[in-house]
C-alpha cells in the first residue's frame, strides 16, 4: 500500500494540507476578525484535490488508502459522492471538505487560549474605548500580541483623551503601572491608537515618526540642542580658549538677545566633523556650529540665521552635497566652503571610498557644485570617490577663510568693526 507521503506527492489533499489552509486563515487575521465582526466566512469550502480517473483505474490501492484517511478525518465536514468507473465499478469517495464554524477552526489549530485572550481584550476595549474596536478588527493579530499590555495602553489613551494639549513630559503622566519607559517603548502602536481616537485638531500632523511622538500629541519633548563655538574672543561669555557651548534650540534661537554675542555676529559656519569644529580658526564676529548631518530642525528655529552669512563645510561626496542641498532649502543664502573641484584634485592622496553613495536629483546647488556632484555620481574621478573634510590640509582652510573675507563686506581676517547687523 502506498504511504501517506506518496499520496501527498501525487497532489491529493490530506489532513496536513487542509490544516494548512485553516492556519492561513489564522495568520491573515480572518478568524479573529470573524470573532469581532461576524460575516460570511463560514461555512467555508476548502480547496480539496482528489484522484482523477486515471488514478482510480491504475493506482487503486493508493486511492483506497487515501479514502480511508479521509474517513478518519476529524473536525472537517466531508461530503461524499459515488462514482461509477468502467474498470472498478461503483465507489464512494470524498468530493468536498468544509469548515463549518469558528469554534471548529480554533479547535483544529489548538488556539483556544489565544481566542479567550482575544475575547478579553475585545471586551475591555468595548467597555473602555469602543472607538478602538475597528482598530482591533482591522489588526487582530497585532492586538492579540499586545494583550499582556493592552489595558495599560488603554489607560494612556484615555488619559490623553482627558488632557487636551497636556504640555508636560511623558515622565509626568501619573498612572499606576505606567511609566515613561513603557510609553516610550510603545510609541509606535500608541501613535496608531491616538490617531484613531483623538480629534484632528489635537494632532500635529507635521510631526511624524516615534522621535516626534511628543510634539504630535502635545507633550513636551527633549529639546534639540545646538553646539557652537564663538570664534571671536571679544564675544565670549565663558573663560578659556575653547568657547565651546551647548544650548537648547530655544536658547540658540534667543541668542540675538545677548548684547555681547549675536548683536555683533554676522557669520555662522557649519561643519560636520567634530575635530574641525574644535580646531576652527578664530574669526571676528563669527561662530561655528557642529552640524548634525541631515537634521537641521534645531537651526531652523533660529530666525536670526536668515539674516547672517551662512557657510557650510561638508565632505566632498554625494552625501555632503545632499546635506548642503537640504540646508540651502532652509537657508537660501548658504555658501559652501572647500567643496570644490580644486580642493578635491589637490588632495588625491587623501581620497577614500564612499560607503553608500546616492544619485538623487538635487535642486539647490550652484552650477559649479552641481557639476562636481554629477561628476561624483558618474564616477568621473574614481569609483564612489570621497574626500572627507578632516583630510583637507589646514592651510587650505586658512586660505579659504581669508578668501571669504575678501569677498564679503566684513572680513574674517580684520577686526570686528562696523555697524552690528541688528542695530
Coordinates of C-alpha atoms in Angstrom, one line a residue, residues 100-411:
X100 CA -18.3 24.9 9.3
X101 CA -17.6 27.4 12.1
X102 CA -15.1 29.4 14.0
X103 CA -15.1 27.1 17.1
X104 CA -14.1 24.2 14.9
X105 CA -11.3 26.1 13.3
X106 CA -9.9 27.2 16.6
X107 CA -10.1 23.7 18.0
X108 CA -8.3 22.2 14.9
X109 CA -5.5 24.7 15.4
X110 CA -5.3 24.3 19.2
X111 CA -5.7 28.1 19.8
X112 CA -8.5 28.2 22.4
X113 CA -6.2 30.0 24.9
X114 CA -5.4 32.7 22.3
X115 CA -9.1 33.1 21.5
X116 CA -10.0 33.6 25.2
X117 CA -7.3 36.2 25.5
X118 CA -8.6 38.0 22.4
X119 CA -12.2 37.9 23.8
X120 CA -11.0 39.5 27.0
X121 CA -9.2 42.2 25.0
X122 CA -12.2 42.9 22.9
X123 CA -14.5 43.1 26.0
X124 CA -12.1 45.5 27.7
X125 CA -12.0 47.7 24.5
X126 CA -15.7 47.6 24.1
X127 CA -16.2 48.8 27.6
X128 CA -13.5 51.4 27.9
X129 CA -12.7 52.6 24.4
X130 CA -15.3 51.4 21.9
X131 CA -13.9 53.7 19.2
X132 CA -10.9 51.4 19.0
X133 CA -12.9 48.3 18.2
X134 CA -12.5 49.0 14.5
X135 CA -8.7 49.2 15.0
X136 CA -8.7 45.8 16.8
X137 CA -10.9 44.3 14.0
X138 CA -8.5 45.5 11.3
X139 CA -5.4 44.4 13.2
X140 CA -6.5 41.4 15.3
X141 CA -3.2 39.6 15.4
X142 CA -1.4 42.8 16.3
X143 CA -3.9 43.5 19.1
X144 CA -3.5 39.9 20.3
X145 CA 0.3 40.3 20.5
X146 CA -0.4 43.3 22.7
X147 CA -2.8 41.6 25.0
X148 CA -0.5 41.5 28.1
X149 CA -0.1 45.3 28.0
X150 CA -3.4 46.3 26.3
X151 CA -5.1 47.5 29.5
X152 CA -2.2 49.9 30.2
X153 CA -2.2 51.1 26.6
X154 CA -5.8 52.0 27.0
X155 CA -5.0 53.7 30.3
X156 CA -2.7 56.1 28.4
X157 CA -5.0 56.6 25.5
X158 CA -7.9 57.5 27.9
X159 CA -5.6 59.8 29.9
X160 CA -4.6 61.7 26.8
X161 CA -8.2 62.0 25.7
X162 CA -9.0 63.7 29.0
X163 CA -6.0 66.1 28.8
X164 CA -6.1 68.3 25.7
X165 CA -2.7 69.6 24.8
X166 CA -1.1 68.3 28.1
X167 CA 2.2 70.3 27.8
X168 CA 4.0 68.0 30.2
X169 CA 6.8 65.5 29.8
X170 CA 5.8 61.8 29.5
X171 CA 7.5 61.3 32.8
X172 CA 4.8 63.4 34.4
X173 CA 1.9 61.2 33.3
X174 CA 1.0 59.8 36.6
X175 CA -0.8 56.4 36.2
X176 CA -0.4 53.2 38.1
X177 CA 1.9 50.7 36.4
X178 CA 2.6 53.2 33.5
X179 CA 5.9 54.9 33.5
X180 CA 7.7 56.9 30.8
X181 CA 9.8 53.9 29.8
X182 CA 6.7 51.9 29.0
X183 CA 5.2 54.8 27.0
X184 CA 8.4 55.4 25.1
X185 CA 8.7 51.6 24.3
X186 CA 5.2 51.6 22.8
X187 CA 5.2 54.9 20.9
X188 CA 4.7 53.2 17.5
X189 CA 1.5 51.5 18.5
X190 CA 0.3 54.4 20.6
X191 CA 0.6 56.6 17.6
X192 CA -1.9 54.5 15.7
X193 CA -4.2 54.3 18.7
X194 CA -4.1 58.0 19.4
X195 CA -4.6 58.8 15.7
X196 CA -7.7 56.6 15.8
X197 CA -9.2 58.3 18.9
X198 CA -8.2 61.9 19.1
X199 CA -10.0 64.7 17.1
X200 CA -7.8 66.1 14.3
X201 CA -7.3 69.4 16.0
X202 CA -5.5 67.7 18.8
X203 CA -2.9 66.1 16.5
X204 CA 0.1 67.9 15.0
X205 CA 0.2 66.2 11.6
X206 CA 3.5 67.8 10.7
X207 CA 5.2 65.7 13.4
X208 CA 5.8 62.2 12.2
X209 CA 7.7 59.1 13.5
X210 CA 8.4 57.9 17.0
X211 CA 11.0 60.6 17.5
X212 CA 8.3 63.3 17.2
X213 CA 5.7 61.5 19.3
X214 CA 5.7 64.1 22.0
X215 CA 5.2 67.0 19.7
X216 CA 2.5 65.2 17.7
X217 CA 0.3 64.8 20.7
X218 CA 1.1 68.0 22.7
X219 CA 3.7 66.7 25.1
X220 CA 6.9 68.3 26.0
X221 CA 9.9 66.6 24.4
X222 CA 13.6 66.6 24.9
X223 CA 14.7 69.9 23.4
X224 CA 17.0 69.8 20.4
X225 CA 20.5 71.0 21.3
X226 CA 22.9 73.2 19.3
X227 CA 26.6 73.0 20.0
X228 CA 28.6 76.0 18.8
X229 CA 31.9 77.8 19.4
X230 CA 32.3 81.6 19.4
X231 CA 35.2 82.4 17.1
X232 CA 35.7 85.9 18.4
X233 CA 37.1 86.1 21.9
X234 CA 35.5 89.6 22.3
X235 CA 32.1 87.9 22.3
X236 CA 32.9 85.0 24.6
X237 CA 30.9 84.9 27.8
X238 CA 32.9 82.0 29.2
X239 CA 36.6 81.9 30.3
X240 CA 39.1 79.8 28.5
X241 CA 40.2 79.3 24.9
X242 CA 37.7 76.7 23.7
X243 CA 34.5 78.8 24.0
X244 CA 32.6 75.6 23.4
X245 CA 28.9 76.0 24.3
X246 CA 25.9 73.7 24.0
X247 CA 22.4 75.1 24.4
X248 CA 18.8 74.1 23.7
X249 CA 17.4 75.1 20.3
X250 CA 15.2 77.6 22.2
X251 CA 18.2 79.3 23.8
X252 CA 20.0 79.3 20.5
X253 CA 17.0 80.9 18.9
X254 CA 17.2 83.7 21.6
X255 CA 20.9 84.2 21.1
X256 CA 20.4 87.5 19.3
X257 CA 19.1 88.9 22.6
X258 CA 22.6 88.7 24.1
X259 CA 24.1 92.1 23.6
X260 CA 27.7 90.9 23.5
X261 CA 27.3 88.0 21.2
X262 CA 24.8 87.8 18.3
X263 CA 24.2 91.5 18.1
X264 CA 27.8 91.7 16.8
X265 CA 27.6 88.4 14.8
X266 CA 27.4 88.4 11.1
X267 CA 28.7 85.0 10.0
X268 CA 27.9 81.4 11.0
X269 CA 30.0 78.4 9.9
X270 CA 28.6 74.9 10.0
X271 CA 30.9 71.9 9.9
X272 CA 30.1 68.2 10.2
X273 CA 33.4 67.0 11.7
X274 CA 34.0 67.5 15.5
X275 CA 37.7 67.9 15.2
X276 CA 37.2 70.6 12.5
X277 CA 34.7 72.2 14.8
X278 CA 37.1 72.3 17.7
X279 CA 40.1 73.4 15.6
X280 CA 38.3 76.0 13.6
X281 CA 40.3 79.2 13.4
X282 CA 39.2 82.4 15.2
X283 CA 37.2 84.8 13.0
X284 CA 35.8 88.2 14.0
X285 CA 32.1 88.4 14.6
X286 CA 31.6 84.7 13.8
X287 CA 30.7 81.4 15.4
X288 CA 30.9 77.8 14.2
X289 CA 28.2 75.2 14.7
X290 CA 28.8 71.5 15.0
X291 CA 26.4 70.1 12.4
X292 CA 24.1 67.1 12.7
X293 CA 24.1 65.6 9.2
X294 CA 20.7 65.8 7.6
X295 CA 18.9 67.2 10.6
X296 CA 18.5 71.0 10.7
X297 CA 15.4 71.3 12.8
X298 CA 17.2 72.9 15.7
X299 CA 18.9 75.5 13.5
X300 CA 15.7 76.2 11.5
X301 CA 14.0 77.5 14.7
X302 CA 16.6 80.3 14.9
X303 CA 15.1 83.0 12.7
X304 CA 18.1 85.3 13.1
X305 CA 20.1 82.8 11.0
X306 CA 18.2 84.1 8.0
X307 CA 19.9 87.5 8.4
X308 CA 23.6 86.4 8.6
X309 CA 26.1 84.9 6.2
X310 CA 26.0 81.1 6.5
X311 CA 28.9 78.9 5.3
X312 CA 28.7 75.1 5.2
X313 CA 31.7 72.9 5.1
X314 CA 31.0 69.2 4.4
X315 CA 32.6 66.2 2.9
X316 CA 33.2 66.2 -0.9
X317 CA 30.9 63.2 -1.6
X318 CA 27.4 62.6 -2.7
X319 CA 26.0 62.8 0.8
X320 CA 27.9 66.0 1.6
X321 CA 26.3 67.7 -1.4
X322 CA 22.9 66.3 -0.4
X323 CA 23.2 67.8 3.1
X324 CA 24.3 71.1 1.5
X325 CA 21.2 71.0 -0.7
X326 CA 18.9 70.3 2.2
X327 CA 20.4 73.1 4.3
X328 CA 20.1 75.6 1.4
X329 CA 16.5 74.7 1.0
X330 CA 16.0 76.2 4.5
X331 CA 18.6 78.9 4.2
X332 CA 19.0 80.1 0.6
X333 CA 22.0 82.3 1.4
X334 CA 24.2 79.3 2.4
X335 CA 27.6 79.2 0.7
X336 CA 29.9 76.1 0.6
X337 CA 33.4 76.0 1.9
X338 CA 36.1 73.8 0.4
X339 CA 33.6 71.7 -1.5
X340 CA 35.0 72.4 -5.0
X341 CA 37.0 70.6 -7.7
X342 CA 40.2 72.4 -6.9
X343 CA 40.2 71.2 -3.3
X344 CA 39.3 67.7 -4.5
X345 CA 42.1 67.4 -7.1
X346 CA 44.7 68.9 -4.7
X347 CA 44.1 66.1 -2.2
X348 CA 44.3 62.9 -4.3
X349 CA 46.4 61.2 -1.7
X350 CA 43.5 61.6 0.8
X351 CA 40.7 60.1 -1.3
X352 CA 38.7 57.3 0.2
X353 CA 35.6 55.3 -0.9
X354 CA 32.1 56.5 0.0
X355 CA 30.3 53.6 1.5
X356 CA 26.7 54.1 0.3
X357 CA 26.6 56.9 -2.3
X358 CA 23.3 58.0 -3.9
X359 CA 22.5 59.9 -7.1
X360 CA 19.1 61.6 -6.4
X361 CA 18.4 64.9 -8.1
X362 CA 19.5 68.0 -6.0
X363 CA 17.7 71.2 -6.8
X364 CA 19.6 73.7 -4.6
X365 CA 23.2 73.5 -5.7
X366 CA 25.1 76.2 -7.6
X367 CA 26.3 75.4 -11.2
X368 CA 29.8 74.6 -10.0
X369 CA 28.5 72.4 -7.1
X370 CA 26.1 70.7 -9.5
X371 CA 28.9 69.8 -11.9
X372 CA 31.1 68.4 -9.2
X373 CA 28.2 66.5 -7.7
X374 CA 27.3 65.0 -11.1
X375 CA 30.9 64.0 -11.6
X376 CA 31.0 62.2 -8.3
X377 CA 27.7 60.4 -9.2
X378 CA 29.1 59.3 -12.6
X379 CA 32.4 58.1 -11.0
X380 CA 34.3 60.6 -13.2
X381 CA 37.3 60.8 -10.8
X382 CA 37.0 57.3 -9.4
X383 CA 34.5 54.8 -8.2
X384 CA 32.5 56.2 -5.3
X385 CA 35.2 58.7 -4.5
X386 CA 35.1 60.7 -1.3
X387 CA 37.2 63.4 0.3
X388 CA 36.4 63.8 4.0
X389 CA 36.7 67.3 5.3
X390 CA 39.1 66.4 8.1
X391 CA 41.6 65.1 5.5
X392 CA 42.0 68.6 3.9
X393 CA 45.2 70.3 4.8
X394 CA 44.7 73.0 7.4
X395 CA 46.4 75.7 5.4
X396 CA 43.6 75.3 2.8
X397 CA 41.1 76.2 5.4
X398 CA 43.0 79.3 6.5
X399 CA 43.4 80.4 2.9
X400 CA 39.7 79.8 2.2
X401 CA 38.7 81.8 5.2
X402 CA 40.8 84.7 4.0
X403 CA 39.2 84.5 0.6
X404 CA 35.7 84.7 2.2
X405 CA 36.9 87.8 4.0
X406 CA 37.8 89.5 0.7
X407 CA 34.5 88.6 -0.9
X408 CA 32.3 90.0 1.9
X409 CA 31.9 93.4 3.4
X410 CA 33.3 92.2 6.8
X411 CA 36.4 90.1 6.5

